[in-house]
């Protein structure tokens, strides 16, 4: 699980390191901290690598602060791959205005507290806030999808208000429900499958970030923005039933704008 | 979701004899459909899954004329009992060595068998190693999920309904090559590719204390991606110690026991992607090797990554087995990967006909070929059709 981390200011330098991850992957590390500028550079590099269609690249895995490239060592040597990456970055692949996926915006319904968010009260206590304050703060923020990882469709969110920063629990739960909306450290998350977690569960959404019945099983993309909106348990139940039947219960609010708006 | 056995589509309706099915009579400990892995969806949190021992998968597939990465049944220690129904099937068993029971007679692994309807086959407990593969000539009638037939157990998709095979399951097979010619065997034995190699050295820890003098399998690793998060002493300990695979070892990863490794500057990093074979070191300091069913990202430093050519060997180690890490250069690791690829590509040319088919397995044959143990042991003397 993702540990608690410190937010630090982004460096203006576009420094990067190429870190070997075995003989089939290299991690392009753009920073060591959670930072929106670094995260945007990761997405820019991801798009630039996809556009360049480098030989032998099998997968690209964007995260908060790095991009891992999985490659076929039979088709490209690690030296050649490094040269390609260096050249792309020299040519501006980290520039923020590079062809980046124009994020869509979502308003995600959440049933807070109770069985749906069993840590709401304890998290409020730890933060010195009321449960209402926690819900208000959580709904006030505009989150950005920083990465999808850990489990299929598991959505990591940056933009958690500072008043909600809270260390993870010492003892992870071995099972948490799918659709859990949680906070941990300086991050937020929407879970997608039943999974262990040490994060504080504030609520649950009936929206399925991962559903194989959809043509596109993955709802969110890095760069999308998300706000949460409170629903009551009755509404949760109705929406959950529809989602069970495979209905789409959530659509993005603003269609992508501009020439770079098309989803990759 | 979409993974149930289906009937053949119209385009594949060959002669009736080319269609058959495989029925699970009795379940093994963990029989999973796995192929070369699910590629391209780690960016959405979907790990690759796939066969743990890709070399053994390639051998099983070669023995029945399939592509190296085609889906097969991966079994742990012993397989299900499977029965051919509706038609003949050619089935190969490869990987960790051990007996194969066909209708009550015992054979060796690393060969194919031709099953008539009603014949039953089971790979018994492995004599060494952990995992074997059962490939079937033709194609399982399953629906790929995100381009792969591999079973993703935790998320419950791929393979057969995203789960282990169970009694009563029926796997339809289409496009099976007519099982006319003789069965094949792999004389060089795929297991050579995966056999644990004992390290001759006595193991000591960073202080020069002997931690083990038993045999330990050498597993080659590349440093990184976060080797700079560890003290020099930790790097030294990592390569000089014998680590033992704990009971907490499955397709997701192997938790090791052994000397702890000190982090240079805390054990939390901002999550990044995890490669297959990466050795992550959580706060407690004992390493975990992350494997096919791992999470795609994680927040602990990874001291090193197992070279891909040694993953099959690692896949055949299990709880209680010792291992020793040895660093290699990126250039050497790349050479090993290319050699591994070439080895798989060259497999078909190493196959030999196994002239004794199960139906030939009579007492006369056994005497004639001096197979008193009922094992088929090809030598120049008892291999009359060589050349």
PDB file of C-alpha atoms in Angstrom, chain B residues 30 32 34 50-57 73-79 93-98 109-110 123-134 190-191 194 245 248-254 291-293 311-319 321:
ATOM      1  CA  UNK B  30      -4.134 -24.901  -7.788  1.00  0.00           C
ATOM      2  CA  UNK B  32      -4.884 -22.124 -13.411  1.00  0.00           C
ATOM      3  CA  UNK B  34      -2.044 -19.121 -17.809  1.00  0.00           C
ATOM      4  CA  UNK B  50       0.920 -15.328 -16.907  1.00  0.00           C
ATOM      5  CA  UNK B  51       2.933 -18.494 -16.422  1.00  0.00           C
ATOM      6  CA  UNK B  52       5.438 -18.314 -13.560  1.00  0.00           C
ATOM      7  CA  UNK B  53       7.858 -20.592 -15.455  1.00  0.00           C
ATOM      8  CA  UNK B  54       7.720 -19.328 -19.029  1.00  0.00           C
ATOM      9  CA  UNK B  55      10.296 -21.884 -20.176  1.00  0.00           C
ATOM     10  CA  UNK B  56       8.281 -24.845 -18.948  1.00  0.00           C
ATOM     11  CA  UNK B  57       5.177 -23.332 -20.556  1.00  0.00           C
ATOM     12  CA  UNK B  73      -2.855 -25.276 -17.324  1.00  0.00           C
ATOM     13  CA  UNK B  74      -0.308 -24.283 -14.682  1.00  0.00           C
ATOM     14  CA  UNK B  75      -0.417 -26.618 -11.710  1.00  0.00           C
ATOM     15  CA  UNK B  76       1.154 -26.355  -8.280  1.00  0.00           C
ATOM     16  CA  UNK B  77       2.890 -29.550  -7.088  1.00  0.00           C
ATOM     17  CA  UNK B  78       0.276 -31.898  -8.586  1.00  0.00           C
ATOM     18  CA  UNK B  79      -2.353 -31.483 -11.252  1.00  0.00           C
ATOM     19  CA  UNK B  93       3.105 -32.338 -19.308  1.00  0.00           C
ATOM     20  CA  UNK B  94       6.255 -30.293 -18.689  1.00  0.00           C
ATOM     21  CA  UNK B  95       8.001 -28.311 -15.978  1.00  0.00           C
ATOM     22  CA  UNK B  96       8.984 -29.623 -12.574  1.00  0.00           C
ATOM     23  CA  UNK B  97       9.722 -33.368 -12.873  1.00  0.00           C
ATOM     24  CA  UNK B  98       7.456 -36.002 -11.438  1.00  0.00           C
ATOM     25  CA  UNK B 109       6.951 -35.691 -17.524  1.00  0.00           C
ATOM     26  CA  UNK B 110       8.260 -33.650 -20.444  1.00  0.00           C
ATOM     27  CA  UNK B 123       0.515 -35.273 -12.954  1.00  0.00           C
ATOM     28  CA  UNK B 124       1.384 -36.559  -9.506  1.00  0.00           C
ATOM     29  CA  UNK B 125       3.349 -34.792  -6.789  1.00  0.00           C
ATOM     30  CA  UNK B 126       6.527 -33.255  -8.207  1.00  0.00           C
ATOM     31  CA  UNK B 127       9.771 -34.904  -7.120  1.00  0.00           C
ATOM     32  CA  UNK B 128      11.434 -31.472  -7.072  1.00  0.00           C
ATOM     33  CA  UNK B 129      10.294 -28.009  -8.020  1.00  0.00           C
ATOM     34  CA  UNK B 130       6.892 -26.435  -7.677  1.00  0.00           C
ATOM     35  CA  UNK B 131       5.100 -25.944 -10.975  1.00  0.00           C
ATOM     36  CA  UNK B 132       4.170 -27.956 -14.017  1.00  0.00           C
ATOM     37  CA  UNK B 133       2.266 -27.191 -17.192  1.00  0.00           C
ATOM     38  CA  UNK B 134      -0.315 -29.162 -19.122  1.00  0.00           C
ATOM     39  CA  UNK B 190      12.884 -28.378 -19.906  1.00  0.00           C
ATOM     40  CA  UNK B 191      13.751 -28.781 -16.308  1.00  0.00           C
ATOM     41  CA  UNK B 194      14.625 -24.313 -14.436  1.00  0.00           C
ATOM     42  CA  UNK B 245      11.553 -18.619   0.995  1.00  0.00           C
ATOM     43  CA  UNK B 248       4.140 -16.736   2.500  1.00  0.00           C
ATOM     44  CA  UNK B 249       5.003 -17.481  -1.114  1.00  0.00           C
ATOM     45  CA  UNK B 250       2.560 -17.534  -3.974  1.00  0.00           C
ATOM     46  CA  UNK B 251       2.080 -16.156  -7.474  1.00  0.00           C
ATOM     47  CA  UNK B 252       1.962 -12.612  -6.081  1.00  0.00           C
ATOM     48  CA  UNK B 253       5.363 -12.843  -4.466  1.00  0.00           C
ATOM     49  CA  UNK B 254       7.781 -14.667  -2.219  1.00  0.00           C
ATOM     50  CA  UNK B 291       6.051 -11.947  -9.187  1.00  0.00           C
ATOM     51  CA  UNK B 292       3.399 -12.505 -11.859  1.00  0.00           C
ATOM     52  CA  UNK B 293       0.311 -11.632  -9.798  1.00  0.00           C
ATOM     53  CA  UNK B 311      12.389 -16.070 -13.164  1.00  0.00           C
ATOM     54  CA  UNK B 312      11.649 -19.652 -14.331  1.00  0.00           C
ATOM     55  CA  UNK B 313      14.211 -20.980 -11.882  1.00  0.00           C
ATOM     56  CA  UNK B 314      12.717 -18.881  -9.123  1.00  0.00           C
ATOM     57  CA  UNK B 315       9.237 -20.113 -10.030  1.00  0.00           C
ATOM     58  CA  UNK B 316      10.363 -23.656  -9.275  1.00  0.00           C
ATOM     59  CA  UNK B 317      11.564 -22.757  -5.773  1.00  0.00           C
ATOM     60  CA  UNK B 318       9.109 -22.899  -2.921  1.00  0.00           C
ATOM     61  CA  UNK B 319       8.779 -22.519   0.840  1.00  0.00           C
ATOM     62  CA  UNK B 321      14.203 -23.399  -0.360  1.00  0.00           C
TER      63      UNK B 321
END
